[in-house]
PDB file of C-alpha atoms (C1' of nucleotides) in Angstrom:
ATOM      1  CA  UNK A1260      66.714-115.513 105.210  1.00 59.00           C
ATOM      2  CA  UNK A1261      67.698-118.087 107.751  1.00 67.00           C
ATOM      3  CA  UNK A1262      67.019-117.542 111.258  1.00 71.00           C
ATOM      4  CA  UNK A1263      70.050-116.795 113.639  1.00 63.00           C
ATOM      5  CA  UNK A1264      70.784-120.315 114.921  1.00 62.00           C
ATOM      6  CA  UNK A1265      72.764-119.061 117.748  1.00 66.00           C
ATOM      7  CA  UNK A1266      69.719-117.273 119.328  1.00 80.00           C
ATOM      8  CA  UNK A1267      67.822-120.597 119.723  1.00 94.00           C
ATOM      9  CA  UNK A1268      68.582-123.542 121.853  1.00 95.00           C
ATOM     10  CA  UNK A1269      69.904-126.549 120.159  1.00 95.00           C
ATOM     11  CA  UNK A1270      66.801-128.670 121.002  1.00 96.00           C
ATOM     12  CA  UNK A1271      64.405-126.040 119.658  1.00 96.00           C
ATOM     13  CA  UNK A1272      66.371-125.976 116.482  1.00 97.00           C
ATOM     14  CA  UNK A1273      66.347-129.901 116.073  1.00 97.00           C
ATOM     15  CA  UNK A1274      62.835-130.326 116.881  1.00 98.00           C
ATOM     16  CA  UNK A1275      61.830-127.616 114.473  1.00 98.00           C
ATOM     17  CA  UNK A1276      63.798-129.347 111.849  1.00 97.00           C
ATOM     18  CA  UNK A1277      62.001-132.768 112.682  1.00 98.00           C
ATOM     19  CA  UNK A1278      58.558-130.811 112.606  1.00 98.00           C
ATOM     20  CA  UNK A1279      59.452-129.356 109.184  1.00 98.00           C
ATOM     21  CA  UNK A1280      60.269-132.622 107.651  1.00 98.00           C
ATOM     22  CA  UNK A1281      56.581-133.700 108.920  1.00 98.00           C
ATOM     23  CA  UNK A1282      54.815-130.616 107.799  1.00 98.00           C
ATOM     24  CA  UNK A1283      53.497-131.910 104.727  1.00 97.00           C
ATOM     25  CA  UNK A1284      50.682-134.676 104.374  1.00 97.00           C
ATOM     26  CA  UNK A1285      52.762-136.662 101.730  1.00 97.00           C
ATOM     27  CA  UNK A1286      55.731-136.746 104.076  1.00 97.00           C
ATOM     28  CA  UNK A1287      53.463-137.948 107.137  1.00 98.00           C
ATOM     29  CA  UNK A1288      52.051-140.476 104.600  1.00 97.00           C
ATOM     30  CA  UNK A1289      55.507-141.561 103.751  1.00 97.00           C
ATOM     31  CA  UNK A1290      56.861-142.165 107.104  1.00 97.00           C
ATOM     32  CA  UNK A1291      53.647-143.870 108.470  1.00 96.00           C
ATOM     33  CA  UNK A1292      54.201-146.255 105.541  1.00 95.00           C
ATOM     34  CA  UNK A1293      57.677-146.888 106.265  1.00 95.00           C
ATOM     35  CA  UNK A1294      56.895-147.382 110.045  1.00 93.00           C
ATOM     36  CA  UNK A1295      54.118-149.974 109.229  1.00 91.00           C
ATOM     37  CA  UNK A1296      56.015-151.856 106.543  1.00 89.00           C
ATOM     38  CA  UNK A1297      59.331-151.818 107.995  1.00 82.00           C
ATOM     39  CA  UNK A1298      60.833-151.133 104.581  1.00 88.00           C
ATOM     40  CA  UNK A1299      59.667-150.697 101.088  1.00 92.00           C
ATOM     41  CA  UNK A1300      60.858-149.671  97.747  1.00 94.00           C
ATOM     42  CA  UNK A1301      60.590-146.166  96.392  1.00 95.00           C
ATOM     43  CA  UNK A1302      58.023-147.434  93.641  1.00 94.00           C
ATOM     44  CA  UNK A1303      55.654-148.794  96.221  1.00 94.00           C
ATOM     45  CA  UNK A1304      55.562-145.125  97.728  1.00 95.00           C
ATOM     46  CA  UNK A1305      54.898-143.470  94.314  1.00 95.00           C
ATOM     47  CA  UNK A1306      52.012-146.032  93.837  1.00 94.00           C
ATOM     48  CA  UNK A1307      50.573-145.129  96.959  1.00 93.00           C
ATOM     49  CA  UNK A1308      50.819-141.472  96.905  1.00 95.00           C
ATOM     50  CA  UNK A1309      48.566-138.911  94.657  1.00 94.00           C
ATOM     51  CA  UNK A1310      51.672-137.082  93.124  1.00 95.00           C
ATOM     52  CA  UNK A1311      54.100-137.476  90.484  1.00 95.00           C
ATOM     53  CA  UNK A1312      57.259-139.689  90.748  1.00 96.00           C
ATOM     54  CA  UNK A1313      59.533-136.570  90.659  1.00 96.00           C
ATOM     55  CA  UNK A1314      57.562-134.876  93.544  1.00 96.00           C
ATOM     56  CA  UNK A1315      57.719-138.023  95.758  1.00 97.00           C
ATOM     57  CA  UNK A1316      61.587-138.389  95.022  1.00 96.00           C
ATOM     58  CA  UNK A1317      61.811-134.635  96.257  1.00 97.00           C
ATOM     59  CA  UNK A1318      59.752-135.423  99.391  1.00 97.00           C
ATOM     60  CA  UNK A1319      61.934-138.510 100.177  1.00 97.00           C
ATOM     61  CA  UNK A1320      65.076-136.366  99.819  1.00 97.00           C
ATOM     62  CA  UNK A1321      63.897-133.853 102.408  1.00 97.00           C
ATOM     63  CA  UNK A1322      63.005-136.659 104.631  1.00 97.00           C
ATOM     64  CA  UNK A1323      66.564-138.270 104.035  1.00 97.00           C
ATOM     65  CA  UNK A1324      68.058-134.660 104.953  1.00 96.00           C
ATOM     66  CA  UNK A1325      66.024-134.430 108.202  1.00 97.00           C
ATOM     67  CA  UNK A1326      67.591-137.884 109.078  1.00 96.00           C
ATOM     68  CA  UNK A1327      64.352-139.513 109.606  1.00 97.00           C
ATOM     69  CA  UNK A1328      64.663-142.059 106.971  1.00 96.00           C
ATOM     70  CA  UNK A1329      67.501-143.731 104.937  1.00 95.00           C
ATOM     71  CA  UNK A1330      67.610-145.285 101.490  1.00 94.00           C
ATOM     72  CA  UNK A1331      69.883-148.194 100.524  1.00 92.00           C
ATOM     73  CA  UNK A1332      70.400-149.363  96.709  1.00 90.00           C
ATOM     74  CA  UNK A1333      69.159-152.645  95.658  1.00 87.00           C
ATOM     75  CA  UNK A1334      69.779-152.372  91.788  1.00 79.00           C
ATOM     76  CA  UNK A1335      67.597-151.201  90.074  1.00 83.00           C
ATOM     77  CA  UNK A1336      65.477-150.384  93.043  1.00 91.00           C
ATOM     78  CA  UNK A1337      66.001-148.066  96.118  1.00 94.00           C
ATOM     79  CA  UNK A1338      64.850-149.667  99.722  1.00 95.00           C
ATOM     80  CA  UNK A1339      63.676-147.051 101.882  1.00 96.00           C
ATOM     81  CA  UNK A1340      63.406-147.353 105.870  1.00 95.00           C
ATOM     82  CA  UNK A1341      63.082-145.345 109.108  1.00 95.00           C
ATOM     83  CA  UNK A1342      66.312-144.357 110.377  1.00 95.00           C
ATOM     84  CA  UNK A1343      66.466-145.612 113.783  1.00 94.00           C
ATOM     85  CA  UNK A1344      68.671-143.317 115.752  1.00 95.00           C
ATOM     86  CA  UNK A1345      67.093-140.030 114.461  1.00 96.00           C
ATOM     87  CA  UNK A1346      63.768-141.365 114.651  1.00 96.00           C
ATOM     88  CA  UNK A1347      64.322-142.070 118.396  1.00 95.00           C
ATOM     89  CA  UNK A1348      65.748-138.769 118.805  1.00 96.00           C
ATOM     90  CA  UNK A1349      62.681-137.166 117.315  1.00 97.00           C
ATOM     91  CA  UNK A1350      60.385-139.423 119.189  1.00 96.00           C
ATOM     92  CA  UNK A1351      61.907-138.088 122.442  1.00 96.00           C
ATOM     93  CA  UNK A1352      62.014-134.660 121.401  1.00 97.00           C
ATOM     94  CA  UNK A1353      58.346-134.535 120.693  1.00 97.00           C
ATOM     95  CA  UNK A1354      57.297-136.797 123.723  1.00 94.00           C
ATOM     96  CA  UNK A1355      59.102-134.363 126.060  1.00 95.00           C
ATOM     97  CA  UNK A1356      57.737-131.693 124.540  1.00 96.00           C
ATOM     98  CA  UNK A1357      54.023-132.841 125.060  1.00 93.00           C
ATOM     99  CA  UNK A1358      54.861-134.461 128.383  1.00 88.00           C
ATOM    100  CA  UNK A1359      56.184-131.174 129.705  1.00 84.00           C
ATOM    101  CA  UNK A1360      52.748-129.535 128.791  1.00 77.00           C
ATOM    102  CA  UNK A1361      50.664-132.280 130.627  1.00 64.00           C
ATOM    103  CA  UNK A1362      50.027-130.095 133.729  1.00 62.00           C
ATOM    104  CA  UNK A1363      48.373-127.854 131.230  1.00 62.00           C
ATOM    105  CA  UNK A1364      46.244-130.733 129.861  1.00 55.00           C
ATOM    106  CA  UNK A1365      44.898-131.550 133.319  1.00 58.00           C
ATOM    107  CA  UNK A1366      44.261-127.973 134.131  1.00 57.00           C
ATOM    108  CA  UNK A1367      42.114-127.569 131.059  1.00 51.00           C
ATOM    109  CA  UNK A1368      40.035-130.254 132.214  1.00 48.00           C
ATOM    110  CA  UNK A1369      39.027-128.435 135.202  1.00 43.00           C
ATOM    111  CA  UNK A1370      38.077-125.162 133.792  1.00 34.00           C
TER     112      UNK A1370
ATOM    113  CA  UNK B 239      50.328-124.950  94.542  1.00 60.00           C
ATOM    114  CA  UNK B 240      48.383-126.521  97.435  1.00 68.00           C
ATOM    115  CA  UNK B 241      48.127-130.253  97.606  1.00 70.00           C
ATOM    116  CA  UNK B 242      44.754-132.046  96.780  1.00 63.00           C
ATOM    117  CA  UNK B 243      43.472-132.327 100.166  1.00 61.00           C
ATOM    118  CA  UNK B 244      40.902-135.372  99.097  1.00 67.00           C
ATOM    119  CA  UNK B 245      43.854-137.292  98.473  1.00 80.00           C
ATOM    120  CA  UNK B 246      45.397-137.502 101.951  1.00 93.00           C
ATOM    121  CA  UNK B 247      43.736-138.574 105.275  1.00 95.00           C
ATOM    122  CA  UNK B 248      42.087-136.032 107.312  1.00 95.00           C
ATOM    123  CA  UNK B 249      44.382-137.034 110.264  1.00 96.00           C
ATOM    124  CA  UNK B 250      47.355-136.744 107.942  1.00 96.00           C
ATOM    125  CA  UNK B 251      46.393-133.337 107.043  1.00 97.00           C
ATOM    126  CA  UNK B 252      45.717-131.982 110.640  1.00 97.00           C
ATOM    127  CA  UNK B 253      48.883-133.547 111.836  1.00 98.00           C
ATOM    128  CA  UNK B 254      50.868-131.889 108.952  1.00 98.00           C
ATOM    129  CA  UNK B 255      49.233-128.538 109.867  1.00 97.00           C
ATOM    130  CA  UNK B 256      50.330-128.776 113.536  1.00 98.00           C
ATOM    131  CA  UNK B 257      53.767-129.801 112.526  1.00 98.00           C
ATOM    132  CA  UNK B 258      53.937-126.889 109.987  1.00 98.00           C
ATOM    133  CA  UNK B 259      53.031-124.699 113.040  1.00 98.00           C
ATOM    134  CA  UNK B 260      55.891-126.108 115.101  1.00 98.00           C
ATOM    135  CA  UNK B 261      58.406-125.954 112.232  1.00 98.00           C
ATOM    136  CA  UNK B 262      60.342-122.858 113.027  1.00 97.00           C
ATOM    137  CA  UNK B 263      62.448-122.315 116.393  1.00 97.00           C
ATOM    138  CA  UNK B 264      60.822-119.206 117.282  1.00 97.00           C
ATOM    139  CA  UNK B 265      57.361-120.993 117.339  1.00 97.00           C
ATOM    140  CA  UNK B 266      58.702-123.692 119.331  1.00 98.00           C
ATOM    141  CA  UNK B 267      60.214-121.374 121.806  1.00 97.00           C
ATOM    142  CA  UNK B 268      56.780-119.517 122.040  1.00 97.00           C
ATOM    143  CA  UNK B 269      54.684-122.459 122.820  1.00 97.00           C
ATOM    144  CA  UNK B 270      57.244-123.751 125.208  1.00 96.00           C
ATOM    145  CA  UNK B 271      56.919-120.431 126.939  1.00 95.00           C
ATOM    146  CA  UNK B 272      53.194-120.341 127.064  1.00 95.00           C
ATOM    147  CA  UNK B 273      53.170-123.978 128.222  1.00 93.00           C
ATOM    148  CA  UNK B 274      55.499-123.201 131.018  1.00 91.00           C
ATOM    149  CA  UNK B 275      53.945-120.022 132.015  1.00 89.00           C
ATOM    150  CA  UNK B 276      50.495-120.786 131.730  1.00 82.00           C
ATOM    151  CA  UNK B 277      49.555-117.214 130.260  1.00 88.00           C
ATOM    152  CA  UNK B 278      51.717-114.201 129.291  1.00 92.00           C
ATOM    153  CA  UNK B 279      51.696-111.187 127.424  1.00 94.00           C
ATOM    154  CA  UNK B 280      52.754-110.418 123.958  1.00 95.00           C
ATOM    155  CA  UNK B 281      55.390-108.113 125.169  1.00 94.00           C
ATOM    156  CA  UNK B 282      57.073-110.821 127.239  1.00 94.00           C
ATOM    157  CA  UNK B 283      57.402-113.047 124.119  1.00 95.00           C
ATOM    158  CA  UNK B 284      59.136-110.034 122.294  1.00 95.00           C
ATOM    159  CA  UNK B 285      61.563-109.520 124.886  1.00 94.00           C
ATOM    160  CA  UNK B 286      62.598-113.089 124.992  1.00 93.00           C
ATOM    161  CA  UNK B 287      62.942-113.796 121.243  1.00 95.00           C
ATOM    162  CA  UNK B 288      65.871-112.557 119.088  1.00 94.00           C
ATOM    163  CA  UNK B 289      63.562-111.238 116.328  1.00 95.00           C
ATOM    164  CA  UNK B 290      61.639-107.893 115.728  1.00 95.00           C
ATOM    165  CA  UNK B 291      58.181-107.210 117.017  1.00 96.00           C
ATOM    166  CA  UNK B 292      56.600-107.468 113.793  1.00 96.00           C
ATOM    167  CA  UNK B 293      58.082-110.831 113.106  1.00 96.00           C
ATOM    168  CA  UNK B 294      56.854-112.107 116.536  1.00 97.00           C
ATOM    169  CA  UNK B 295      53.360-111.007 115.800  1.00 96.00           C
ATOM    170  CA  UNK B 296      53.641-112.876 112.495  1.00 96.00           C
ATOM    171  CA  UNK B 297      54.585-116.048 114.067  1.00 97.00           C
ATOM    172  CA  UNK B 298      51.839-115.569 116.716  1.00 97.00           C
ATOM    173  CA  UNK B 299      49.310-115.101 114.189  1.00 96.00           C
ATOM    174  CA  UNK B 300      50.275-118.278 112.565  1.00 97.00           C
ATOM    175  CA  UNK B 301      50.171-120.325 115.798  1.00 97.00           C
ATOM    176  CA  UNK B 302      46.816-118.838 116.280  1.00 96.00           C
ATOM    177  CA  UNK B 303      45.764-119.919 112.869  1.00 96.00           C
ATOM    178  CA  UNK B 304      46.902-123.455 113.466  1.00 97.00           C
ATOM    179  CA  UNK B 305      44.652-123.568 116.657  1.00 96.00           C
ATOM    180  CA  UNK B 306      47.580-124.081 119.135  1.00 97.00           C
ATOM    181  CA  UNK B 307      47.409-120.647 120.915  1.00 96.00           C
ATOM    182  CA  UNK B 308      44.780-118.132 121.637  1.00 95.00           C
ATOM    183  CA  UNK B 309      44.899-114.392 122.631  1.00 94.00           C
ATOM    184  CA  UNK B 310      42.634-112.229 124.598  1.00 92.00           C
ATOM    185  CA  UNK B 311      42.655-108.398 124.689  1.00 90.00           C
ATOM    186  CA  UNK B 312      43.505-106.790 128.024  1.00 87.00           C
ATOM    187  CA  UNK B 313      44.047-103.267 127.139  1.00 80.00           C
ATOM    188  CA  UNK B 314      46.477-102.219 126.206  1.00 84.00           C
ATOM    189  CA  UNK B 315      47.946-105.706 126.178  1.00 91.00           C
ATOM    190  CA  UNK B 316      47.138-109.088 124.647  1.00 94.00           C
ATOM    191  CA  UNK B 317      47.415-112.185 126.777  1.00 95.00           C
ATOM    192  CA  UNK B 318      48.284-115.141 124.940  1.00 96.00           C
ATOM    193  CA  UNK B 319      47.977-118.774 126.232  1.00 95.00           C
ATOM    194  CA  UNK B 320      47.649-122.368 124.969  1.00 95.00           C
ATOM    195  CA  UNK B 321      44.353-123.329 123.253  1.00 95.00           C
ATOM    196  CA  UNK B 322      43.475-126.384 125.320  1.00 94.00           C
ATOM    197  CA  UNK B 323      41.343-128.239 123.051  1.00 94.00           C
ATOM    198  CA  UNK B 324      43.416-128.135 119.709  1.00 96.00           C
ATOM    199  CA  UNK B 325      46.522-128.768 121.941  1.00 96.00           C
ATOM    200  CA  UNK B 326      45.179-132.020 123.117  1.00 95.00           C
ATOM    201  CA  UNK B 327      44.298-132.974 119.620  1.00 96.00           C
ATOM    202  CA  UNK B 328      47.764-132.240 118.581  1.00 97.00           C
ATOM    203  CA  UNK B 329      49.146-134.112 121.631  1.00 96.00           C
ATOM    204  CA  UNK B 330      47.131-137.147 120.694  1.00 96.00           C
ATOM    205  CA  UNK B 331      47.965-137.142 117.039  1.00 97.00           C
ATOM    206  CA  UNK B 332      51.727-136.929 117.830  1.00 97.00           C
ATOM    207  CA  UNK B 333      51.458-139.465 120.481  1.00 94.00           C
ATOM    208  CA  UNK B 334      49.677-141.997 118.606  1.00 95.00           C
ATOM    209  CA  UNK B 335      51.945-141.426 115.442  1.00 96.00           C
ATOM    210  CA  UNK B 336      55.126-142.301 117.587  1.00 93.00           C
ATOM    211  CA  UNK B 337      53.467-144.983 119.524  1.00 88.00           C
ATOM    212  CA  UNK B 338      52.623-146.645 116.390  1.00 84.00           C
ATOM    213  CA  UNK B 339      56.110-146.737 115.637  1.00 77.00           C
ATOM    214  CA  UNK B 340      57.089-148.265 119.117  1.00 64.00           C
ATOM    215  CA  UNK B 341      57.743-151.645 117.612  1.00 62.00           C
ATOM    216  CA  UNK B 342      60.316-150.297 115.232  1.00 62.00           C
ATOM    217  CA  UNK B 343      62.104-148.727 118.259  1.00 55.00           C
ATOM    218  CA  UNK B 344      62.363-151.910 119.733  1.00 58.00           C
ATOM    219  CA  UNK B 345      63.492-153.740 116.779  1.00 57.00           C
ATOM    220  CA  UNK B 346      66.219-151.233 116.223  1.00 51.00           C
ATOM    221  CA  UNK B 347      67.648-151.954 119.717  1.00 48.00           C
ATOM    222  CA  UNK B 348      68.070-155.684 118.543  1.00 43.00           C
ATOM    223  CA  UNK B 349      69.916-154.849 115.347  1.00 35.00           C
TER     224      UNK B 349
ATOM    225  C1'  DC C  67      42.587 -83.591 124.160  1.00 63.91           C
ATOM    226  C1'  DA C  68      47.682 -85.002 123.500  1.00 63.91           C
ATOM    227  C1'  DA C  69      51.111 -88.268 124.480  1.00 63.91           C
ATOM    228  C1'  DA C  70      52.562 -92.852 125.422  1.00 63.91           C
ATOM    229  C1'  DT C  71      51.991 -97.793 125.271  1.00 63.91           C
ATOM    230  C1'  DT C  72      51.063-102.290 123.080  1.00 63.91           C
ATOM    231  C1'  DT C  73      50.139-104.906 119.199  1.00 63.91           C
ATOM    232  C1'  DA C  74      48.613-105.911 114.531  1.00 63.91           C
ATOM    233  C1'  DT C  75      48.882-104.926 109.766  1.00 63.91           C
ATOM    234  C1'  DC C  76      51.089-103.208 105.318  1.00 63.91           C
ATOM    235  C1'  DG C  77      54.526-103.039 102.054  1.00 63.91           C
ATOM    236  C1'  DT C  78      58.382-104.896 100.471  1.00 63.91           C
ATOM    237  C1'  DA C  79      62.603-107.939  99.747  1.00 63.91           C
ATOM    238  C1'  DT C  80      64.459-112.249  99.718  1.00 63.91           C
ATOM    239  C1'  DA C  81      64.465-117.289 100.294  1.00 63.91           C
ATOM    240  C1'  DT C  82      62.063-121.751 100.293  1.00 63.91           C
ATOM    241  C1'  DT C  83      58.642-125.058  99.213  1.00 63.91           C
ATOM    242  C1'  DT C  84      55.880-127.527  96.044  1.00 63.91           C
ATOM    243  C1'  DG C  85      54.883-129.434  91.901  1.00 63.91           C
ATOM    244  C1'  DC C  86      55.615-131.381  87.378  1.00 63.91           C
ATOM    245  C1'  DG C  87      57.758-132.862  82.799  1.00 63.91           C
ATOM    246  C1'  DA C  88      61.806-134.088  80.816  1.00 63.91           C
ATOM    247  C1'  DT C  89      65.952-136.087  81.058  1.00 63.91           C
ATOM    248  C1'  DA C  90      69.794-138.352  83.011  1.00 63.91           C
ATOM    249  C1'  DA C  91      72.080-142.031  85.623  1.00 63.91           C
ATOM    250  C1'  DA C  92      72.718-146.714  87.015  1.00 63.91           C
ATOM    251  C1'  DC C  93      71.784-151.106  86.220  1.00 63.91           C
ATOM    252  C1'  DA C  94      69.575-155.703  84.528  1.00 63.91           C
ATOM    253  C1'  DA C  95      67.902-158.357  80.826  1.00 63.91           C
ATOM    254  C1'  DT C  96      67.867-159.559  76.250  1.00 63.91           C
TER     255       DT C  96
ATOM    256  C1'  DA D 380      75.089-153.384  72.380  1.00 63.91           C
ATOM    257  C1'  DT D 381      70.423-152.184  72.842  1.00 63.91           C
ATOM    258  C1'  DT D 382      66.285-151.970  75.636  1.00 63.91           C
ATOM    259  C1'  DG D 383      63.719-151.593  79.478  1.00 63.91           C
ATOM    260  C1'  DT D 384      63.293-150.461  84.565  1.00 63.91           C
ATOM    261  C1'  DT D 385      63.791-147.560  88.482  1.00 63.91           C
ATOM    262  C1'  DT D 386      65.148-143.401  90.695  1.00 63.91           C
ATOM    263  C1'  DA D 387      67.359-138.901  90.879  1.00 63.91           C
ATOM    264  C1'  DT D 388      68.000-134.476  89.050  1.00 63.91           C
ATOM    265  C1'  DC D 389      67.369-130.242  86.211  1.00 63.91           C
ATOM    266  C1'  DG D 390      64.668-126.472  84.874  1.00 63.91           C
ATOM    267  C1'  DC D 391      60.914-124.161  85.258  1.00 63.91           C
ATOM    268  C1'  DA D 392      56.493-121.879  87.320  1.00 63.91           C
ATOM    269  C1'  DA D 393      53.787-120.537  91.036  1.00 63.91           C
ATOM    270  C1'  DA D 394      52.974-120.201  96.053  1.00 63.91           C
ATOM    271  C1'  DT D 395      54.245-119.614 100.673  1.00 63.91           C
ATOM    272  C1'  DA D 396      57.484-118.417 104.173  1.00 63.91           C
ATOM    273  C1'  DT D 397      60.474-115.331 106.837  1.00 63.91           C
ATOM    274  C1'  DA D 398      61.993-110.959 108.239  1.00 63.91           C
ATOM    275  C1'  DC D 399      61.835-106.065 108.963  1.00 63.91           C
ATOM    276  C1'  DG D 400      60.703-100.938 109.109  1.00 63.91           C
ATOM    277  C1'  DA D 401      57.045 -98.148 108.982  1.00 63.91           C
ATOM    278  C1'  DT D 402      52.598 -97.173 110.419  1.00 63.91           C
ATOM    279  C1'  DA D 403      47.800 -97.995 111.909  1.00 63.91           C
ATOM    280  C1'  DA D 404      44.818 -99.043 115.430  1.00 63.91           C
ATOM    281  C1'  DA D 405      43.135 -99.359 120.384  1.00 63.91           C
ATOM    282  C1'  DT D 406      43.604 -97.891 124.593  1.00 63.91           C
ATOM    283  C1'  DT D 407      45.622 -95.793 128.923  1.00 63.91           C
ATOM    284  C1'  DT D 408      47.731 -92.153 131.141  1.00 63.91           C
ATOM    285  C1'  DG D 409      48.698 -87.173 131.734  1.00 63.91           C
TER     286       DG D 409
END
DNA sequence: CAAATTTATCGTATATTTGCGATAAACAAT
DNA sequence: ATTGTTTATCGCAAATATACGATAAATTTG
C-alpha cells in the first residue's frame, strides 16, 4: 500500500525516506556511533546495542538502503561508516526544513 | 514487539519518535503547510493532499500524538497549528544531531 | 426540528516493520 | 581439509502502519 509518489514533491519523499531511516532508536544509536567514531566494525555495533546480531544486521541493511551509511568488506569483518554525500543531502533537507520554520519559533516566544 | 525503552537513551527515543512522525510524505507536507500558513483548517489540508479525508485525519492524529502539532475546535471546523514547545524540542534534537556530525562533513570534503 | 457541514472513528484489507533463532556464506587460521 | 570468526539471510511470528468507505458526532444553518 505504497503512497502514490507522483503526488508528493521529490524533496518531501526524500526527506520522509531519511526520517524513516532514523525512526528507530537503534538506528539513531548506530548512526550516532558511526558519526562519532568515523568508522567501526559491525561487531562493535552489535556489542553496544541491546538487540540480537540478526536484528542489528537488519537495521544496518535499512540504513544502507536509505543511503545514510555504507559498508566495506575487510575479511572477515565489515567496516561501516557514514555515506558522506547522502548524509549531506539529509543534513540539508532537515536543516532547511527547520530553518524554514524559524519565524514560527520566534513568534511562539512572544505569545 | 516494542523495543526495550530502558536500553536506549531518552534523547534517542524522543528523536526516533519525532523522526517517525516525519517518516511519511503526507505528514511532511502537512507540517510544512502548517509551518508556512501559521494555522489552517483541517479541510484545507484535505484539499491539498492526494489522499482521502479519513487518511488525512489519521495522519493528523499521529502528528498530534507525536506532539508536533495541535488542533483547536472552532465549530464546525478544527484549526490546526504547530505545537511550539515540542516543535522547538524536535528542532533542537535534530539540529544537535546534525551539528555533531559537522566534523564528518568537513572531512568528507577533503577526501 | 431537519438538513448540511465538518471532522473523527470504526471496520477491514493489505503491506511493512521488528525481532529472533537457525543457518548459510565468506574467509582466515590451523 | 577442518575449524573458527564474522556477518548476512531465511523463515517465522507478532505488531504496526497505511489506506479507504461507511458512519458517527458535533455544530451550524435553514
